CSV table of C-alpha atoms in Angstrom, one decimal:
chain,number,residue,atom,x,y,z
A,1,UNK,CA,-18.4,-9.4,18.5
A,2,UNK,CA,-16.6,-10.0,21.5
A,3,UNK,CA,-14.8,-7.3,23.5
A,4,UNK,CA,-12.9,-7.0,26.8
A,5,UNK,CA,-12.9,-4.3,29.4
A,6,UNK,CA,-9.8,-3.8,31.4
A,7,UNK,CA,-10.8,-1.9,34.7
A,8,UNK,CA,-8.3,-0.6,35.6
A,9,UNK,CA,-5.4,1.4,33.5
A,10,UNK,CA,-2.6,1.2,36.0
A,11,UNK,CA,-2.1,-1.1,39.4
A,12,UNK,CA,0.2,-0.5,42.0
A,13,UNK,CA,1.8,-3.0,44.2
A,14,UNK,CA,4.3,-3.8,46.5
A,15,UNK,CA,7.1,-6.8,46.1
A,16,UNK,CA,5.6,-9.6,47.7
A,17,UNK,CA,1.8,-8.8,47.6
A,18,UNK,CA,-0.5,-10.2,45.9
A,19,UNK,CA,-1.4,-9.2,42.0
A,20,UNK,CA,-4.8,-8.2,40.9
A,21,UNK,CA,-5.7,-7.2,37.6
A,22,UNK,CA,-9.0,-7.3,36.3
A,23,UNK,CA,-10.9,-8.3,33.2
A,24,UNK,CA,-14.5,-8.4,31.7
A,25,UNK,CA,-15.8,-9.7,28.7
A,26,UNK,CA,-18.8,-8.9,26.7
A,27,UNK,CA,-19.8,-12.2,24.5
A,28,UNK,CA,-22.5,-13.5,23.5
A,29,UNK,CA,-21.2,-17.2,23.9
A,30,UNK,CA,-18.2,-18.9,25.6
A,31,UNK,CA,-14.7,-16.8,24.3
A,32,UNK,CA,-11.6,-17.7,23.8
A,33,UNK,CA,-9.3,-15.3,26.0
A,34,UNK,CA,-5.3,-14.8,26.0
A,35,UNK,CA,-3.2,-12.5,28.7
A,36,UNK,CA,-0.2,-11.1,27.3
A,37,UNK,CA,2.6,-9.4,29.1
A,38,UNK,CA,5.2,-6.5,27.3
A,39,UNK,CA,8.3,-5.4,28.9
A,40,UNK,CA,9.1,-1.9,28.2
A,41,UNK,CA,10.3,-1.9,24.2
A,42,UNK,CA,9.8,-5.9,23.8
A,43,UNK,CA,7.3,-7.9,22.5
A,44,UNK,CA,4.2,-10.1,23.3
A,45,UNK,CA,4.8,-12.7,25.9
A,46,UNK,CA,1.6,-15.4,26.5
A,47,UNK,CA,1.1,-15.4,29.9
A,48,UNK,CA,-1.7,-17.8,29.9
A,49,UNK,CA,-4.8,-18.6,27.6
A,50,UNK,CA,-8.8,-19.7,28.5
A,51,UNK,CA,-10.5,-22.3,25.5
A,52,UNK,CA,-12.7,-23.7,27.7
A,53,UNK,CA,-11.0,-26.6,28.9
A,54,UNK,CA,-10.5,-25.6,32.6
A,55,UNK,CA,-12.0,-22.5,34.3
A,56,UNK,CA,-8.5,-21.9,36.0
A,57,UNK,CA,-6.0,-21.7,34.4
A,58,UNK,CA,-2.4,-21.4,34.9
A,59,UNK,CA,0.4,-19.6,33.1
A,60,UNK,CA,3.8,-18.9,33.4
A,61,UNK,CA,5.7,-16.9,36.2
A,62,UNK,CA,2.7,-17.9,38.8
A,63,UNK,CA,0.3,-16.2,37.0
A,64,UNK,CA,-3.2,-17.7,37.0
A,65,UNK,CA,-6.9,-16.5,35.7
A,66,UNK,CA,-10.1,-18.1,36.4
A,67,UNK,CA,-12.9,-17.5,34.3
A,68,UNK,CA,-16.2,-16.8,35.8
A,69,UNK,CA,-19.2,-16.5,33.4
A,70,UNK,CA,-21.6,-15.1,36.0
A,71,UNK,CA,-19.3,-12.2,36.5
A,72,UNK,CA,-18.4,-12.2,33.0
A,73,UNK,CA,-14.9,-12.2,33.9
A,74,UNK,CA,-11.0,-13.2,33.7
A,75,UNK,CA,-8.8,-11.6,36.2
A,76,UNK,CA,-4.9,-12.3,36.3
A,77,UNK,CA,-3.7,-13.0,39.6
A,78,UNK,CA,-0.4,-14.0,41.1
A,79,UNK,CA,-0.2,-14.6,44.8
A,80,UNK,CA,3.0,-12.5,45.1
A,81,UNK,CA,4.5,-10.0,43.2
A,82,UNK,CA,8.1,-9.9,41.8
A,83,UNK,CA,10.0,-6.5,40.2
A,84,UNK,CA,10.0,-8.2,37.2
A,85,UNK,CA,6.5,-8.5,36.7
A,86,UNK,CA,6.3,-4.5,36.1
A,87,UNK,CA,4.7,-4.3,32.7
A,88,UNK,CA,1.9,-4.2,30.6
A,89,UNK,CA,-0.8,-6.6,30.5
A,90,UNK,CA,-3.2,-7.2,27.9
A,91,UNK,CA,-6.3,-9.4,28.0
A,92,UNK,CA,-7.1,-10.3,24.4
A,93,UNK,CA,-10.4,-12.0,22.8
A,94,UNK,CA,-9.6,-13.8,20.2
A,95,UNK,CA,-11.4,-13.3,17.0
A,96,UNK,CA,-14.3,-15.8,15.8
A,97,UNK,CA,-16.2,-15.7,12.1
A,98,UNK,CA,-14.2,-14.3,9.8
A,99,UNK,CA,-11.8,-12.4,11.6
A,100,UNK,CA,-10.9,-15.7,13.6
A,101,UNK,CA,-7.1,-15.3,14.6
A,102,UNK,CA,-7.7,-11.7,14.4
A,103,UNK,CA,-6.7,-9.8,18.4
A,104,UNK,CA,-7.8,-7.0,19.1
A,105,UNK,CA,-5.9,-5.2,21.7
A,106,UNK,CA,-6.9,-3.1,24.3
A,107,UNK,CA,-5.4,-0.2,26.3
A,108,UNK,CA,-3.9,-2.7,28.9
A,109,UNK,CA,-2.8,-2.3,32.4
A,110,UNK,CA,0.7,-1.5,33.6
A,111,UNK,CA,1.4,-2.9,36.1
A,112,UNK,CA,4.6,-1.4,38.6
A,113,UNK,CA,5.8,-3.1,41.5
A,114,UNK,CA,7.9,-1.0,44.2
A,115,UNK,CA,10.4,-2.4,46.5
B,1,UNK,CA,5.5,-22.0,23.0
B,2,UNK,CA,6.8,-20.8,19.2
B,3,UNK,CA,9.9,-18.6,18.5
B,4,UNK,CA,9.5,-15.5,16.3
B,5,UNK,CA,12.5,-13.6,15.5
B,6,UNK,CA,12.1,-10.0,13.9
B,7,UNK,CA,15.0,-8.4,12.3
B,8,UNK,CA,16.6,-5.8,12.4
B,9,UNK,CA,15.4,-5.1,16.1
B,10,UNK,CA,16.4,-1.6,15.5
B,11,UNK,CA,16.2,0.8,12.2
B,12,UNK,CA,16.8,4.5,11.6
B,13,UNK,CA,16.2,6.0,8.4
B,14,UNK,CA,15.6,9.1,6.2
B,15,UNK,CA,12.6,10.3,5.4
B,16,UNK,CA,11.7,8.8,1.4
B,17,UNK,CA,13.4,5.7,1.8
B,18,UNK,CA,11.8,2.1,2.1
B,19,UNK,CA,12.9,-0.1,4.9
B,20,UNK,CA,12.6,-3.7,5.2
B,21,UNK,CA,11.0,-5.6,8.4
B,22,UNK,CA,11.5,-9.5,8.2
B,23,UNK,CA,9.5,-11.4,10.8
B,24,UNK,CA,10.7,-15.7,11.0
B,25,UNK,CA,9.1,-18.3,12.8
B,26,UNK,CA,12.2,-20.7,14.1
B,27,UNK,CA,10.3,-23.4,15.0
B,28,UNK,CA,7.0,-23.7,13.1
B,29,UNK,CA,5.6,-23.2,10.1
B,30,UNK,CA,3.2,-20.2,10.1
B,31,UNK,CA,1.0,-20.3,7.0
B,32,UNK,CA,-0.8,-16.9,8.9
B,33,UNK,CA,1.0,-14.1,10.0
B,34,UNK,CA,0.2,-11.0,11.5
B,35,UNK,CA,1.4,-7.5,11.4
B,36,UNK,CA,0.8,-4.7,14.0
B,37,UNK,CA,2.2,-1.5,14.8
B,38,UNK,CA,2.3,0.2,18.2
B,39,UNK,CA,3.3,3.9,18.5
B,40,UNK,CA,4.0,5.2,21.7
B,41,UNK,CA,1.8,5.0,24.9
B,42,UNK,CA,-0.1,2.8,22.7
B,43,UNK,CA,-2.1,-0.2,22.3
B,44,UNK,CA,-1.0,-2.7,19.4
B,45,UNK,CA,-3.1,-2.1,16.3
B,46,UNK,CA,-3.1,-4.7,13.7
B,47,UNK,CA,-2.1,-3.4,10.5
B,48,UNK,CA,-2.9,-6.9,7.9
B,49,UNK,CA,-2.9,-10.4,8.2
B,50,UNK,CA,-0.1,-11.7,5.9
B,51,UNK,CA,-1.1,-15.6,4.2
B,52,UNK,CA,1.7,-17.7,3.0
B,53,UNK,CA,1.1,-17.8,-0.8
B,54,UNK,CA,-1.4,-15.2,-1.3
B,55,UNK,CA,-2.3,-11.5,-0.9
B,56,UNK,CA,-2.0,-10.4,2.3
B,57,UNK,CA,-5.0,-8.6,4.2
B,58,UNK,CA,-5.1,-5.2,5.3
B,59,UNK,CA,-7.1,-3.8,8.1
B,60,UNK,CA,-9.0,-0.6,7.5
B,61,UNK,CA,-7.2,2.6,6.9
B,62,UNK,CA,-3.7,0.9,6.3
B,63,UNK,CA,-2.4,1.3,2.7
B,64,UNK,CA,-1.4,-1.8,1.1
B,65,UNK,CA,0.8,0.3,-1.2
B,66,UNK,CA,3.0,1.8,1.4
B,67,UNK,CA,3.0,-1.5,3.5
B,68,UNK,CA,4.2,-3.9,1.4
B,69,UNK,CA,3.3,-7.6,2.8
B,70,UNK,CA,5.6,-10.4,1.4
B,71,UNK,CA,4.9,-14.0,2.8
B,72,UNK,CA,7.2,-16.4,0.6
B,73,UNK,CA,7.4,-19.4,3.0
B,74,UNK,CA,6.2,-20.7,6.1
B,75,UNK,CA,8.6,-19.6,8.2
B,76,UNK,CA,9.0,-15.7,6.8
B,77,UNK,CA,7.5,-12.7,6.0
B,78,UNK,CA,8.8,-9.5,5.2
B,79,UNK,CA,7.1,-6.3,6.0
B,80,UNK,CA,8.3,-3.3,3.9
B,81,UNK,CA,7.5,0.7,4.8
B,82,UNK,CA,7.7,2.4,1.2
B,83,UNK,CA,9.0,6.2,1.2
B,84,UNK,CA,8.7,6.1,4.5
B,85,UNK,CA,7.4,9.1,6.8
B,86,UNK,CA,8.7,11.0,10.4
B,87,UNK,CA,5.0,9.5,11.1
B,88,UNK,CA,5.3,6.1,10.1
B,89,UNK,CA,7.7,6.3,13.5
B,90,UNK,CA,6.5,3.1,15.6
B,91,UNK,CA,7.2,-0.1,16.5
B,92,UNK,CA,6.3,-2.8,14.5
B,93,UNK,CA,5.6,-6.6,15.8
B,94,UNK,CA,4.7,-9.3,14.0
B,95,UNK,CA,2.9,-12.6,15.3
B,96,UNK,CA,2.5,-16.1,13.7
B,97,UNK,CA,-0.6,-18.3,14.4
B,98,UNK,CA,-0.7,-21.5,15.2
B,99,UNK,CA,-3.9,-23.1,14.5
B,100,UNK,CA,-5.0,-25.9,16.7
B,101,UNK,CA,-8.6,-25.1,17.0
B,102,UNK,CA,-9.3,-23.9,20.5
B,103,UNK,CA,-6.0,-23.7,21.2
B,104,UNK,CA,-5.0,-21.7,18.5
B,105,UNK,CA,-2.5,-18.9,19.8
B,106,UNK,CA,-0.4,-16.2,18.4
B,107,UNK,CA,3.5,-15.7,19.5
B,108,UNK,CA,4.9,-12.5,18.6
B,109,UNK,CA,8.2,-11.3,17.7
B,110,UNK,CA,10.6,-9.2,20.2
B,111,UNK,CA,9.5,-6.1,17.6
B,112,UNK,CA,11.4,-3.6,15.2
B,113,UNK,CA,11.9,0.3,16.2
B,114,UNK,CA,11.6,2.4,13.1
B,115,UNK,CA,12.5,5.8,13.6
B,116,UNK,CA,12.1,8.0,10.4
B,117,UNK,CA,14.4,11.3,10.0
């Protein structure tokens, strides 16, 4: 079954510098990945998903994730960080077999971004 | 992307009563739904996986008799807490799938805040 590892349960930043927030996967074969975002008391945003297509891909808001199968990983990055990017990040497997469709969600990341 | 619309976005009630959730894809037709909850400081859990014309699916340790799981049509369905509990306090999001085979993604609803007296 495939599970993800987020390193790191909260990140710090600064408007304007850069966004870091890491992932790794554990799969035996080539997953399927989503990052979500939540604003306090909202919903599930996609912020970007991997299928394989393209190693780097790009979401919305200038977020972007490259997938990296010798590291095993698929960290969000933005080159510069707005206010309203404080929030919770989630980096999701999705499902295969018969629980395809099925996320499992981890702790996440919250993300705050000070003036 | 898809639109999902939850209503109410909001709902207090006494303990014993049932309240009803409805979760509506605006813009596609979602033969699979999902259903999580999230209490506080929490991740989402996923509670059952609702199919359009058949029983829905519950995850372990979620009681199909207190969370009833109605999926009429393809663009709604209705998530109802039975004699419900001060602990069956969360929030409650729902998700439709949209299958496309690699691409296949979930969008989720702006969620419902149950609090139970």
């Amino acid at each position: 079954a495939q599970s993800v590892t987020q390193l790191d349960s909260h990140v710090s930043v600064s408007e304007g510098t850069p966004v870091l927030l890491r992932c790794n996967y554990s799969s035996s074969y080539s997953p399927s990945l989503f990052w979500y975002v939540q604003h306090p008391n909202k919903g599930l945003q996609l912020l970007l998903k991997y299928t394989s297509a393209a190693t780097l891909v790009k979401g919305i808001n200038g977020f972007e994730a490259e997938f990296k199968k010798s590291e095993t990983s698929f960290h969000l990055t933005k080159p510069s960080a707005h206010m309203s990017d404080a929030a919770e990040y989630f980096c999701v497997p999705n499902a295969g077999g018969t629980s395809y469709g099925k996320l499992t969600f981890g702790q996440g990341t919250i993300l705050t971004v000070h003036p | 992307g898809a639109v999902v619309s939850q209503h109410p976005s909001r709902v207090i009630c006494k303990s014993g009563t049932s309240v009803k959730i409805e979760c509506r894809s605006l813009d596609f037709q979602a033969t699979t739904m999902f259903w999580y909850r999230q209490f506080p400081k929490q991740s989402l859990m996923l509670m059952a996986t609702s199919n359009e014309g058949s029983k829905a699916t519950y995850e372990q340790g979620v009681e199909k008799d207190k969370f009833l799981i109605n999926h009429a049509s393809l663009t709604l369905s209705t998530l109802t807490v039975t004699s419900a509990h001060p602990e069956d306090s969360s929030f409650y999001i729902c998700s439709i799938l949209l299958a496309g085979g690699p691409t296949d993604t979930q969008y989720f609803g702006p969620g419902t805040r149950l609090t139970v007296l």
